[in-house]
Amino acid sequence: MIELSKLGEMLSVASYDELMDDFELVGEPLEEGPWPMAIPSKLSDKLMIIEEDEIISVCAKWVEIEEFYDSDKEGLSQYIKELKEFLNANPAPFFLVNAL
C-alpha cells in the first residue's frame, strides 16, 4: 500500500493520504491477516495507460523511497511494465494482500 500510494502521488493520481484512504479492505479483517485490499481504481486506471517515458521518469524517483532501499530502477520499471500488461489483460478490480 505504501509503495503504491507513493507511486500514485508521484504520478499525480492523488495525494499519498488520499490513495492510502482509498485502499478498500475486502471481507472481514482478521487480527493476524492476511488483509486483501482493492487497489484504488484511479491508480489502476493510470497504470493501464502509463507511457514508457513516464515509467522511466517515475522509477528514477520511486527507487529513492525508503521501502525500496535495495531495489534498482530497472527492476521497478519492469514491475510497472508487467503490472500495466496484467491490468490491461484483466480489466477488473485488482487486489493487494497485506500480511504480517
GROMACS .gro file of C-alpha atoms in nm:
model
  100
    1MET     CA    1   0.000   0.000   0.000
    2ILE     CA    2   0.269   0.245   0.100
    3GLU     CA    3   0.479   0.188  -0.211
    4LEU     CA    4   0.182   0.207  -0.448
    5SER     CA    5   0.043   0.518  -0.276
    6LYS     CA    6   0.380   0.689  -0.311
    7LEU     CA    7   0.391   0.585  -0.678
    8GLY     CA    8   0.041   0.724  -0.734
    9GLU     CA    9   0.136   1.055  -0.577
   10MET     CA   10   0.448   1.075  -0.796
   11LEU     CA   11   0.226   1.012  -1.099
   12SER     CA   12  -0.012   1.291  -0.985
   13VAL     CA   13  -0.302   1.047  -0.945
   14ALA     CA   14  -0.388   1.181  -0.597
   15SER     CA   15  -0.214   1.264  -0.273
   16TYR     CA   16  -0.045   0.990  -0.075
   17ASP     CA   17  -0.301   1.021   0.205
   18GLU     CA   18  -0.595   1.011  -0.034
   19LEU     CA   19  -0.463   0.698  -0.204
   20MET     CA   20  -0.395   0.529   0.131
   21ASP     CA   21  -0.754   0.604   0.232
   22ASP     CA   22  -0.887   0.467  -0.099
   23PHE     CA   23  -0.748   0.116  -0.049
   24GLU     CA   24  -1.058  -0.085   0.044
   25LEU     CA   25  -1.048  -0.389   0.268
   26VAL     CA   26  -1.215  -0.690   0.108
   27GLY     CA   27  -1.402  -0.913   0.353
   28GLU     CA   28  -1.374  -0.927   0.729
   29PRO     CA   29  -1.036  -0.830   0.873
   30LEU     CA   30  -0.850  -1.099   1.065
   31GLU     CA   31  -0.629  -0.999   1.354
   32GLU     CA   32  -0.320  -1.172   1.212
   33GLY     CA   33  -0.406  -1.113   0.843
   34PRO     CA   34  -0.389  -1.157   0.556
   35TRP     CA   35  -0.576  -0.842   0.458
   36PRO     CA   36  -0.680  -0.836   0.092
   37MET     CA   37  -0.740  -0.482  -0.028
   38ALA     CA   38  -0.873  -0.341  -0.353
   39ILE     CA   39  -0.626  -0.105  -0.518
   40PRO     CA   40  -0.785   0.236  -0.590
   41SER     CA   41  -0.932   0.234  -0.940
   42LYS     CA   42  -0.782   0.575  -1.020
   43LEU     CA   43  -0.436   0.428  -0.963
   44SER     CA   44  -0.511   0.116  -1.169
   45ASP     CA   45  -0.655   0.334  -1.445
   46LYS     CA   46  -0.336   0.541  -1.459
   47LEU     CA   47  -0.113   0.234  -1.463
   48MET     CA   48  -0.311   0.093  -1.755
   49ILE     CA   49  -0.218   0.392  -1.973
   50ILE     CA   50   0.126   0.487  -1.841
   51GLU     CA   51   0.377   0.559  -2.119
   52GLU     CA   52   0.735   0.429  -2.140
   53ASP     CA   53   0.895   0.771  -2.081
   54GLU     CA   54   0.675   0.823  -1.775
   55ILE     CA   55   0.778   0.482  -1.637
   56ILE     CA   56   1.146   0.571  -1.674
   57SER     CA   57   1.095   0.912  -1.515
   58VAL     CA   58   0.889   0.795  -1.218
   59CYS     CA   59   1.113   0.496  -1.143
   60ALA     CA   60   1.411   0.729  -1.104
   61LYS     CA   61   1.219   0.888  -0.814
   62TRP     CA   62   1.033   0.581  -0.687
   63VAL     CA   63   1.355   0.386  -0.631
   64GLU     CA   64   1.458   0.650  -0.374
   65ILE     CA   65   1.179   0.576  -0.124
   66GLU     CA   66   1.293   0.403   0.193
   67GLU     CA   67   1.079   0.095   0.125
   68PHE     CA   68   1.298   0.022  -0.180
   69TYR     CA   69   1.634   0.064  -0.009
   70ASP     CA   70   1.789  -0.226  -0.202
   71SER     CA   71   1.597  -0.202  -0.531
   72ASP     CA   72   1.704  -0.075  -0.870
   73LYS     CA   73   1.530   0.139  -1.133
   74GLU     CA   74   1.535  -0.137  -1.391
   75GLY     CA   75   1.356  -0.383  -1.163
   76LEU     CA   76   1.089  -0.130  -1.070
   77SER     CA   77   1.047  -0.030  -1.432
   78GLN     CA   78   0.996  -0.393  -1.529
   79TYR     CA   79   0.744  -0.434  -1.245
   80ILE     CA   80   0.537  -0.139  -1.371
   81LYS     CA   81   0.550  -0.266  -1.729
   82GLU     CA   82   0.432  -0.612  -1.623
   83LEU     CA   83   0.163  -0.464  -1.398
   84LYS     CA   84   0.042  -0.248  -1.687
   85GLU     CA   85   0.026  -0.554  -1.913
   86PHE     CA   86  -0.159  -0.753  -1.647
   87LEU     CA   87  -0.411  -0.478  -1.576
   88ASN     CA   88  -0.486  -0.432  -1.945
   89ALA     CA   89  -0.536  -0.807  -1.990
   90ASN     CA   90  -0.755  -0.828  -1.677
   91PRO     CA   91  -0.966  -0.511  -1.655
   92ALA     CA   92  -1.129  -0.581  -1.321
   93PRO     CA   93  -1.056  -0.470  -0.965
   94PHE     CA   94  -0.701  -0.555  -0.867
   95PHE     CA   95  -0.617  -0.669  -0.516
   96LEU     CA   96  -0.317  -0.637  -0.291
   97VAL     CA   97  -0.271  -0.875   0.002
   98ASN     CA   98  -0.102  -0.746   0.317
   99ALA     CA   99   0.015  -0.982   0.588
  100LEU     CA  100   0.237  -0.977   0.895
   0.00000   0.00000   0.00000
